[in-house]
C-alpha positions as a printed Julia matrix, in Angstrom:
72×3 Matrix{Float64}:
 146.37  80.76  148.16
 148.4   83.51  148.23
 149.69  83.79  144.2
 153.43  83.28  145.57
 151.96  80.31  146.83
 150.69  78.29  143.38
 153.53  79.57  141.47
 156.52  77.66  144.34
 153.79  74.89  143.23
 154.03  75.73  139.84
 158.2   76.01  139.84
 158.11  72.85  142.26
 156.27  71.2   139.44
 159.09  72.05  136.17
 161.4   72.19  138.06
 161.62  69.98  140.64
 161.38  70.55  145.06
 164.38  71.52  146.83
 163.87  68.6   149.65
 165.6   69.36  152.88
 164.92  66.86  156.36
 163.29  68.49  158.94
 163.14  66.14  160.82
 164.96  62.33  161.69
 162.57  59.33  162.48
 164.47  57.16  163.45
 167.75  55.41  161.25
 165.98  54.57  158.92
 163.25  57.22  158.25
 162.77  61.09  158.86
 160.66  64.26  157.83
 161.58  65.47  154.82
 159.94  68.71  153.09
 160.13  71.66  149.91
 162.24  74.73  151.34
 160.4   76.39  148.21
 156.33  75.27  148.26
 157.03  74.28  151.93
 155.15  70.34  151.81
 156.23  67.63  154.21
 156.39  63.71  153.67
 157.68  61.03  155.04
 160.3   59.06  153.48
 160.92  55.05  155.37
 164.73  53.95  153.48
 163.27  50.12  153.77
 160.57  49.43  152.24
 161.54  53.01  149.99
 158.13  54.32  150.75
 157.89  58.96  149.79
 154.25  59.75  152.2
 153.03  62.87  151.96
 153.25  64.36  155.67
 149.23  63.94  156.72
 147.68  63.6   160.76
 148.49  60.74  161.57
 152.64  60.98  160.93
 152.32  63.58  162.87
 150.68  62.37  165.37
 152.83  59.08  165.03
 156.24  60.64  165.61
 155.77  63.66  167.27
 157.64  64.13  170.81
 155.39  62.35  173.29
 153.23  60.77  170.51
 151.94  57.5   170.24
 155.29  55.88  169.32
 156.82  58.18  172.04
 154.83  56.99  174.46
 154.85  53.07  173.72
 158.66  53.5   174.01
 158.03  54.02  177.58
């Protein structure tokens, strides 16, 4: 990894992430990310969960993904 990447990761570990909503998934869930270290998470209000965004989340929630096909 580039040196600046690790510097940003350390900065986030010390003072916290700079969260932004990247995508609203539904009225209770969204994809959030850090503008500093570029990590991503799935956030769900009802279950109060905050999980790392991985390939499975992307498969479910991408446009044309599994959940989008199930709604048709």
